[in-house]
Amino acid sequence: MLLFPLSSFKERRRRRRRRRRRKRRRKRRRKRRRKRRRKGRRKGRRKGRRKGRRKGRRKKKKKKKKKKKKKKKKKKKKKKKKKKKKKKKKKKKKKKKKNKKKKQKKKKKKKKKKKKKKKKKKKKKKKKKKKKKKKKKKKRKKKKKKKTKKKKKKKKKKKKKKKKKKEEEKEKEEEEEKEKEEEEKEKEKDKEKEEEEEEEEEEEEEEEEEEEEEEEEEEKEKEEEEKEEEEKEEEKEEEEKEEEEKEEEEEKEEEKEEEKEEEEKKKKKKKKKKKKKKKKKKKKKKKKKKKKKKKKKKKKKKKKKNKKKKKKKKKKKKKKKKKKKKKKKKKKKKKKKRKRKRKKKKKKKKKKKKKKKKKKKKKKKKKKKKKKKKEPWRL
């Protein structure tokens, strides 16, 4: 099933198509208008070039012949004018060439002059630069000499100072070494004293340890006696415990037997319950299956019906479309026929008009001829 109704979807689609068609029509109309305007403008531009031809078409045949003769005379005049124009053009070209050559010569002269001036300027600049460089070199040399003298003096002073410093440092180091030696001697003496004191302390500690060991041995003997007494008591307690355990085991065995009997009863009950449940489940499953089958059959029937309905709708739509197309085609054909008929009618009318005009002209000519015969003074 669709989430939204089909009719609304179709309406939206139709609206979109209509919008697109309108846009296309507008575009076509605009293009046609532009083309018409352009064509009209172009015709107006070309009017001056083709004036003679158009005038000839509009006027009568007799006058056209006279105009042709006049046109031939004009052509001769035009040829003369063209020759004059060609001569003028040739003269202009020659003048242009001469002027170009003159200009080129002038440019070359100017360039040469400029180059000469530039060369002179460069030479002057080079000379000035050389002089400046020489002066700068002299100044540098003087400065260097002064600097070197000052540096030498400074170096000498530094060397003297360094020597003095080194001598003072050596004296200091010798004094420090002497002091260190004296300190080491004192330290060694102190160490010897400390060692003697430590030995005395160790002897005292050994004596104390011996006394403590004796006391510990006495304590151990006491503890062993106590242990023996405790062991005796423990043996008694163990015997009592064993008796109690035996009694407990007997009680447990009795309890187990009772429990087994109860468990067997429970198992039997469970089995019965399980059997009942299984039977119920089977019945339920059978019912469900039957229901499902029925539902499936109903769905299939509905689907078939819907399919048939859809097919019928599609066929109807197709028929309608075909009918519409046929109608459109017929309309078009009718329009074309009407157009053709109109054109034919117009052509016939034009032909009739032309024939009438020709007849009128012939009649006029005949009348003129007759009049000429009647007038005797023209003979």
CSV table of C-alpha atoms in Angstrom, one decimal:
chain,number,residue,atom,x,y,z
A,1,MET,CA,0.0,0.0,0.0
A,2,LEU,CA,1.1,3.6,-0.7
A,3,LEU,CA,1.7,6.0,2.2
A,4,PHE,CA,-0.1,8.9,0.4
A,5,PRO,CA,-3.1,8.8,-2.0
A,6,LEU,CA,-2.3,8.2,-5.6
A,7,SER,CA,-4.6,11.0,-6.9
A,8,SER,CA,-2.5,13.7,-5.1
A,9,PHE,CA,0.7,12.4,-6.6
A,10,LYS,CA,-0.8,12.5,-10.0
A,11,GLU,CA,-2.0,16.1,-9.6
A,12,ARG,CA,1.5,17.2,-8.6
A,13,ARG,CA,3.0,15.5,-11.6
A,14,ARG,CA,0.5,17.2,-13.9
A,15,ARG,CA,1.2,20.6,-12.4
A,16,ARG,CA,5.0,20.1,-12.9
A,17,ARG,CA,4.4,19.2,-16.6
A,18,ARG,CA,2.2,22.2,-17.2
A,19,ARG,CA,4.8,24.5,-15.7
A,20,ARG,CA,7.5,23.1,-18.0
A,21,ARG,CA,5.3,23.4,-21.0
A,22,ARG,CA,4.5,27.0,-20.2
A,23,LYS,CA,8.2,27.8,-19.9
A,24,ARG,CA,9.0,26.2,-23.2
A,25,ARG,CA,6.2,28.1,-25.0
A,26,ARG,CA,7.4,31.4,-23.5
A,27,LYS,CA,10.9,30.7,-24.7
A,28,ARG,CA,9.8,29.9,-28.2
A,29,ARG,CA,7.7,33.0,-28.4
A,30,ARG,CA,10.6,35.2,-27.3
A,31,LYS,CA,12.8,33.6,-29.9
A,32,ARG,CA,10.3,34.2,-32.7
A,33,ARG,CA,9.9,37.9,-31.7
A,34,ARG,CA,13.6,38.4,-31.6
A,35,LYS,CA,14.0,36.8,-35.1
A,36,ARG,CA,11.2,39.0,-36.5
A,37,ARG,CA,12.7,42.2,-35.1
A,38,ARG,CA,16.2,41.3,-36.4
A,39,LYS,CA,14.9,40.5,-39.8
A,40,GLY,CA,13.0,43.8,-40.0
A,41,ARG,CA,16.1,45.7,-39.0
A,42,ARG,CA,18.3,44.0,-41.5
A,43,LYS,CA,15.9,44.7,-44.3
A,44,GLY,CA,15.9,48.4,-43.3
A,45,ARG,CA,19.7,48.5,-43.4
A,46,ARG,CA,19.9,46.9,-46.9
A,47,LYS,CA,17.3,49.2,-48.3
A,48,GLY,CA,19.8,51.7,-49.7
A,49,ARG,CA,21.9,49.1,-51.5
A,50,ARG,CA,19.0,47.5,-53.3
A,51,LYS,CA,16.9,50.5,-53.9
A,52,GLY,CA,16.9,50.3,-57.7
A,53,ARG,CA,15.7,46.8,-57.9
A,54,ARG,CA,12.8,47.3,-55.6
A,55,LYS,CA,11.6,50.4,-57.4
A,56,GLY,CA,11.7,48.5,-60.6
A,57,ARG,CA,9.5,45.8,-59.3
A,58,ARG,CA,6.9,48.2,-58.0
A,59,LYS,CA,6.6,50.2,-61.3
A,60,LYS,CA,5.0,49.2,-64.6
A,61,LYS,CA,6.8,47.3,-67.4
A,62,LYS,CA,7.1,50.2,-69.8
A,63,LYS,CA,8.8,52.5,-67.4
A,64,LYS,CA,11.0,49.7,-66.4
A,65,LYS,CA,12.5,49.5,-69.9
A,66,LYS,CA,13.2,53.2,-69.9
A,67,LYS,CA,14.9,52.9,-66.6
A,68,LYS,CA,17.1,50.1,-67.9
A,69,LYS,CA,18.5,52.4,-70.6
A,70,LYS,CA,19.2,55.1,-68.0
A,71,LYS,CA,20.9,52.5,-65.8
A,72,LYS,CA,23.3,51.7,-68.7
A,73,LYS,CA,24.4,55.3,-68.9
A,74,LYS,CA,24.9,55.4,-65.2
A,75,LYS,CA,27.2,52.3,-65.4
A,76,LYS,CA,29.5,54.1,-67.8
A,77,LYS,CA,29.7,57.0,-65.4
A,78,LYS,CA,30.4,54.6,-62.6
A,79,LYS,CA,33.2,53.0,-64.4
A,80,LYS,CA,34.9,56.4,-64.9
A,81,LYS,CA,34.5,57.2,-61.2
A,82,LYS,CA,36.0,53.9,-60.3
A,83,LYS,CA,39.1,54.5,-62.4
A,84,LYS,CA,39.5,57.9,-60.8
A,85,LYS,CA,39.2,56.3,-57.4
A,86,LYS,CA,41.8,53.8,-58.2
A,87,LYS,CA,44.3,56.4,-59.4
A,88,LYS,CA,43.7,58.4,-56.2
A,89,LYS,CA,44.3,55.3,-54.1
A,90,LYS,CA,47.6,54.6,-55.9
A,91,LYS,CA,48.8,58.1,-55.3
A,92,LYS,CA,47.8,57.9,-51.6
A,93,LYS,CA,49.7,54.6,-51.3
A,94,LYS,CA,52.8,56.1,-52.9
A,95,LYS,CA,52.7,59.1,-50.5
A,96,LYS,CA,52.3,56.9,-47.5
A,97,LYS,CA,55.3,54.9,-48.5
A,98,LYS,CA,57.4,58.0,-49.0
A,99,ASN,CA,56.3,59.4,-45.7
A,100,LYS,CA,57.1,56.1,-44.0
A,101,LYS,CA,60.6,56.1,-45.4
A,102,LYS,CA,61.2,59.7,-44.3
A,103,LYS,CA,60.0,58.9,-40.8
A,104,GLN,CA,62.1,55.9,-40.5
A,105,LYS,CA,65.2,57.9,-41.6
A,106,LYS,CA,64.5,60.6,-39.0
A,107,LYS,CA,64.0,57.9,-36.3
A,108,LYS,CA,67.4,56.3,-37.2
A,109,LYS,CA,69.2,59.7,-36.9
A,110,LYS,CA,67.6,60.4,-33.6
A,111,LYS,CA,68.6,57.0,-32.3
A,112,LYS,CA,72.2,57.5,-33.4
A,113,LYS,CA,72.3,60.9,-31.6
A,114,LYS,CA,70.9,59.4,-28.5
A,115,LYS,CA,73.5,56.6,-28.5
A,116,LYS,CA,76.4,59.1,-28.9
A,117,LYS,CA,75.1,61.1,-26.0
A,118,LYS,CA,74.7,58.0,-23.8
A,119,LYS,CA,78.3,56.9,-24.6
A,120,LYS,CA,79.7,60.3,-23.6
A,121,LYS,CA,77.7,60.3,-20.4
A,122,LYS,CA,78.9,56.8,-19.6
A,123,LYS,CA,82.6,57.7,-20.1
A,124,LYS,CA,82.2,60.8,-17.8
A,125,LYS,CA,80.6,58.6,-15.2
A,126,LYS,CA,83.4,56.0,-15.4
A,127,LYS,CA,86.1,58.7,-14.9
A,128,LYS,CA,84.3,60.1,-11.9
A,129,LYS,CA,83.9,56.7,-10.4
A,130,LYS,CA,87.6,55.9,-10.9
A,131,LYS,CA,88.6,59.1,-9.1
A,132,LYS,CA,86.3,58.4,-6.2
A,133,LYS,CA,87.6,54.9,-5.9
A,134,LYS,CA,91.2,56.1,-5.7
A,135,LYS,CA,90.4,58.6,-3.0
A,136,LYS,CA,88.5,56.0,-1.0
A,137,LYS,CA,91.4,53.5,-1.3
A,138,LYS,CA,93.9,56.1,0.1
A,139,LYS,CA,91.6,56.9,3.1
A,140,ARG,CA,91.2,53.2,3.8
A,141,LYS,CA,94.9,52.6,3.8
A,142,LYS,CA,95.5,55.4,6.3
A,143,LYS,CA,92.7,54.1,8.6
A,144,LYS,CA,94.2,50.6,8.4
A,145,LYS,CA,97.6,51.8,9.5
A,146,LYS,CA,96.2,53.7,12.5
A,147,LYS,CA,94.1,50.7,13.5
A,148,THR,CA,97.1,48.3,13.2
A,149,LYS,CA,99.2,50.5,15.5
A,150,LYS,CA,96.5,50.6,18.1
A,151,LYS,CA,95.9,46.9,17.9
A,152,LYS,CA,99.6,46.1,18.5
A,153,LYS,CA,99.7,48.3,21.6
A,154,LYS,CA,96.6,46.6,23.0
A,155,LYS,CA,98.1,43.2,22.4
A,156,LYS,CA,101.3,44.0,24.3
A,157,LYS,CA,99.3,45.2,27.2
A,158,LYS,CA,97.1,42.1,27.2
A,159,LYS,CA,100.2,39.9,27.2
A,160,LYS,CA,101.6,41.6,30.2
A,161,LYS,CA,98.4,41.3,32.1
A,162,LYS,CA,98.2,37.6,31.3
A,163,LYS,CA,101.7,36.9,32.6
A,164,LYS,CA,100.9,38.6,35.8
A,165,LYS,CA,97.7,36.6,36.2
A,166,LYS,CA,99.4,33.3,35.6
A,167,GLU,CA,102.1,34.0,38.2
A,168,GLU,CA,99.5,34.9,40.8
A,169,GLU,CA,97.4,31.8,40.0
A,170,LYS,CA,100.5,29.5,40.4
A,171,GLU,CA,101.3,31.0,43.8
A,172,LYS,CA,97.7,30.5,44.9
A,173,GLU,CA,97.7,26.9,43.8
A,174,GLU,CA,100.9,26.1,45.7
A,175,GLU,CA,99.4,27.5,48.9
A,176,GLU,CA,96.2,25.5,48.5
A,177,GLU,CA,98.1,22.3,48.0
A,178,LYS,CA,100.0,22.8,51.2
A,179,GLU,CA,96.8,23.4,53.1
A,180,LYS,CA,95.3,20.3,51.7
A,181,GLU,CA,98.2,18.1,52.8
A,182,GLU,CA,97.9,19.4,56.4
A,183,GLU,CA,94.2,18.7,56.4
A,184,GLU,CA,94.7,15.1,55.2
A,185,LYS,CA,97.2,14.4,58.0
A,186,GLU,CA,94.8,15.6,60.6
A,187,LYS,CA,92.0,13.4,59.1
A,188,GLU,CA,94.2,10.3,59.3
A,189,LYS,CA,94.8,10.8,63.0
A,190,ASP,CA,91.2,11.2,63.7
A,191,LYS,CA,90.4,8.0,61.8
A,192,GLU,CA,92.9,6.0,63.9
A,193,LYS,CA,91.2,7.2,67.1
A,194,GLU,CA,87.8,6.2,65.9
A,195,GLU,CA,88.9,2.7,65.0
A,196,GLU,CA,90.2,2.1,68.5
A,197,GLU,CA,86.9,3.2,70.0
A,198,GLU,CA,84.9,0.9,67.7
A,199,GLU,CA,87.0,-2.1,68.7
A,200,GLU,CA,86.2,-1.5,72.4
A,201,GLU,CA,82.5,-1.2,71.7
A,202,GLU,CA,82.5,-4.5,69.8
A,203,GLU,CA,84.0,-6.4,72.7
A,204,GLU,CA,81.3,-5.1,75.0
A,205,GLU,CA,78.6,-6.2,72.6
A,206,GLU,CA,79.9,-9.7,72.4
A,207,GLU,CA,79.7,-10.1,76.1
A,208,GLU,CA,76.1,-9.0,76.2
A,209,GLU,CA,75.2,-11.4,73.5
A,210,GLU,CA,76.6,-14.4,75.4
A,211,GLU,CA,74.4,-13.5,78.4
A,212,GLU,CA,71.3,-13.2,76.2
A,213,GLU,CA,71.9,-16.7,74.8
A,214,GLU,CA,72.0,-18.3,78.2
A,215,GLU,CA,68.6,-16.7,79.1
A,216,GLU,CA,67.1,-17.9,75.8
A,217,GLU,CA,68.1,-21.5,76.5
A,218,GLU,CA,66.3,-21.5,79.8
A,219,GLU,CA,63.2,-20.2,78.3
A,220,LYS,CA,63.2,-22.9,75.6
A,221,GLU,CA,63.2,-25.6,78.2
A,222,LYS,CA,60.2,-24.1,79.9
A,223,GLU,CA,58.3,-23.9,76.7
A,224,GLU,CA,59.0,-27.6,75.8
A,225,GLU,CA,57.4,-28.7,79.1
A,226,GLU,CA,54.3,-26.7,78.4
A,227,LYS,CA,54.0,-28.1,74.9
A,228,GLU,CA,54.0,-31.7,76.2
A,229,GLU,CA,51.0,-30.9,78.5
A,230,GLU,CA,49.1,-29.3,75.7
A,231,GLU,CA,49.6,-32.3,73.5
A,232,LYS,CA,48.1,-34.6,76.0
A,233,GLU,CA,45.0,-32.4,76.3
A,234,GLU,CA,44.6,-32.3,72.5
A,235,GLU,CA,44.6,-36.1,72.2
A,236,LYS,CA,41.7,-36.3,74.6
A,237,GLU,CA,39.8,-33.7,72.6
A,238,GLU,CA,40.4,-35.6,69.4
A,239,GLU,CA,38.9,-38.8,70.8
A,240,GLU,CA,35.8,-37.0,71.8
A,241,LYS,CA,35.5,-35.4,68.4
A,242,GLU,CA,35.7,-38.7,66.6
A,243,GLU,CA,32.8,-40.1,68.6
A,244,GLU,CA,30.7,-37.1,67.7
A,245,GLU,CA,31.5,-37.4,64.0
A,246,LYS,CA,30.4,-40.9,63.9
A,247,GLU,CA,27.0,-40.0,65.4
A,248,GLU,CA,26.6,-37.2,62.9
A,249,GLU,CA,27.4,-39.4,59.9
A,250,GLU,CA,24.7,-41.9,60.9
A,251,GLU,CA,22.2,-39.0,61.1
A,252,LYS,CA,23.2,-37.7,57.7
A,253,GLU,CA,22.7,-41.1,56.1
A,254,GLU,CA,19.2,-41.3,57.4
A,255,GLU,CA,18.5,-37.8,56.1
A,256,LYS,CA,19.8,-38.7,52.7
A,257,GLU,CA,17.6,-41.7,52.3
A,258,GLU,CA,14.5,-39.5,53.2
A,259,GLU,CA,15.6,-36.9,50.6
A,260,LYS,CA,16.0,-39.5,47.9
A,261,GLU,CA,12.4,-40.7,48.4
A,262,GLU,CA,11.1,-37.2,48.3
A,263,GLU,CA,13.0,-36.4,45.1
A,264,GLU,CA,11.7,-39.4,43.3
A,265,LYS,CA,8.1,-38.3,44.1
A,266,LYS,CA,8.8,-34.8,42.8
A,267,LYS,CA,10.3,-36.2,39.6
A,268,LYS,CA,7.2,-38.2,38.9
A,269,LYS,CA,5.0,-35.2,39.4
A,270,LYS,CA,7.2,-33.1,37.0
A,271,LYS,CA,7.0,-35.7,34.3
A,272,LYS,CA,3.2,-35.7,34.4
A,273,LYS,CA,3.2,-31.8,34.2
A,274,LYS,CA,5.5,-31.8,31.2
A,275,LYS,CA,3.4,-34.3,29.3
A,276,LYS,CA,0.3,-32.1,29.8
A,277,LYS,CA,2.2,-29.0,28.7
A,278,LYS,CA,3.4,-30.7,25.5
A,279,LYS,CA,-0.1,-31.7,24.6
A,280,LYS,CA,-1.4,-28.2,25.1
A,281,LYS,CA,1.4,-26.7,23.0
A,282,LYS,CA,0.7,-29.1,20.1
A,283,LYS,CA,-2.9,-28.1,20.1
A,284,LYS,CA,-2.0,-24.4,20.1
A,285,LYS,CA,0.4,-24.8,17.2
A,286,LYS,CA,-2.2,-26.6,15.1
A,287,LYS,CA,-4.7,-23.8,15.7
A,288,LYS,CA,-2.1,-21.2,14.7
A,289,LYS,CA,-1.2,-23.0,11.5
A,290,LYS,CA,-4.8,-23.2,10.5
A,291,LYS,CA,-5.3,-19.5,11.1
A,292,LYS,CA,-2.1,-18.6,9.1
A,293,LYS,CA,-3.2,-20.6,6.2
A,294,LYS,CA,-6.6,-18.9,6.1
A,295,LYS,CA,-5.0,-15.5,6.2
A,296,LYS,CA,-2.6,-16.3,3.4
A,297,LYS,CA,-5.5,-17.5,1.2
A,298,LYS,CA,-7.4,-14.3,1.9
A,299,LYS,CA,-4.4,-12.2,1.1
A,300,LYS,CA,-3.8,-14.0,-2.2
A,301,LYS,CA,-7.4,-13.5,-3.2
A,302,LYS,CA,-7.1,-9.8,-2.4
A,303,LYS,CA,-3.9,-9.5,-4.4
A,304,LYS,CA,-5.5,-11.1,-7.4
A,305,LYS,CA,-8.5,-8.9,-7.2
A,306,ASN,CA,-6.3,-5.7,-6.9
A,307,LYS,CA,-4.2,-6.8,-9.8
A,308,LYS,CA,-7.2,-7.3,-12.0
A,309,LYS,CA,-8.6,-3.9,-11.0
A,310,LYS,CA,-5.2,-2.2,-11.8
A,311,LYS,CA,-5.0,-3.9,-15.1
A,312,LYS,CA,-8.5,-2.8,-16.0
A,313,LYS,CA,-7.7,0.8,-15.0
A,314,LYS,CA,-4.5,0.8,-17.1
A,315,LYS,CA,-6.4,-0.5,-20.1
A,316,LYS,CA,-9.0,2.2,-19.7
A,317,LYS,CA,-6.3,4.9,-19.4
A,318,LYS,CA,-4.5,3.6,-22.5
A,319,LYS,CA,-7.7,3.6,-24.4
A,320,LYS,CA,-8.4,7.2,-23.3
A,321,LYS,CA,-4.9,8.3,-24.3
A,322,LYS,CA,-5.3,6.7,-27.7
A,323,LYS,CA,-8.6,8.4,-28.2
A,324,LYS,CA,-7.1,11.7,-27.2
A,325,LYS,CA,-4.2,11.2,-29.6
A,326,LYS,CA,-6.5,10.3,-32.4
A,327,LYS,CA,-8.6,13.4,-31.7
A,328,LYS,CA,-5.6,15.6,-31.7
A,329,LYS,CA,-4.4,14.1,-35.0
A,330,LYS,CA,-7.8,14.6,-36.6
A,331,LYS,CA,-7.8,18.2,-35.4
A,332,LYS,CA,-4.4,18.8,-36.8
A,333,LYS,CA,-5.4,17.3,-40.1
A,334,LYS,CA,-8.5,19.4,-40.2
A,335,LYS,CA,-6.4,22.5,-39.5
A,336,LYS,CA,-4.0,21.7,-42.3
A,337,LYS,CA,-6.8,21.1,-44.7
A,338,ARG,CA,-8.3,24.4,-43.8
A,339,LYS,CA,-5.0,26.2,-44.3
A,340,ARG,CA,-4.5,24.5,-47.6
A,341,LYS,CA,-8.1,25.5,-48.7
A,342,ARG,CA,-7.5,29.1,-47.6
A,343,LYS,CA,-4.2,29.2,-49.5
A,344,LYS,CA,-5.9,27.8,-52.6
A,345,LYS,CA,-8.7,30.3,-52.3
A,346,LYS,CA,-6.2,33.2,-52.0
A,347,LYS,CA,-4.3,32.0,-55.0
A,348,LYS,CA,-7.4,31.7,-57.0
A,349,LYS,CA,-8.4,35.2,-56.0
A,350,LYS,CA,-5.0,36.6,-56.9
A,351,LYS,CA,-5.2,34.9,-60.3
A,352,LYS,CA,-8.6,36.3,-60.9
A,353,LYS,CA,-7.5,39.8,-60.0
A,354,LYS,CA,-4.5,39.4,-62.4
A,355,LYS,CA,-6.7,38.3,-65.2
A,356,LYS,CA,-9.1,41.2,-64.6
A,357,LYS,CA,-6.2,43.6,-64.7
A,358,LYS,CA,-4.9,42.2,-67.9
A,359,LYS,CA,-8.3,42.4,-69.5
A,360,LYS,CA,-8.7,46.0,-68.4
A,361,LYS,CA,-5.3,46.8,-69.8
A,362,LYS,CA,-6.1,45.2,-73.1
A,363,LYS,CA,-9.4,47.1,-73.3
A,364,LYS,CA,-7.6,50.3,-72.7
A,365,LYS,CA,-5.1,49.6,-75.4
A,366,LYS,CA,-7.8,48.8,-77.9
A,367,LYS,CA,-9.6,52.0,-77.1
A,368,LYS,CA,-6.5,54.1,-77.6
A,369,LYS,CA,-5.8,52.5,-81.0
A,370,LYS,CA,-9.4,53.1,-82.1
A,371,LYS,CA,-9.1,56.8,-81.1
A,372,LYS,CA,-5.9,57.2,-83.2
A,373,LYS,CA,-7.7,56.0,-86.3
A,374,LYS,CA,-10.6,58.4,-86.0
A,375,GLU,CA,-8.3,61.5,-85.6
A,376,PRO,CA,-7.5,62.6,-89.3
A,377,TRP,CA,-5.3,65.6,-88.5
A,378,ARG,CA,-2.7,63.2,-87.1
A,379,LEU,CA,-2.4,61.6,-90.5
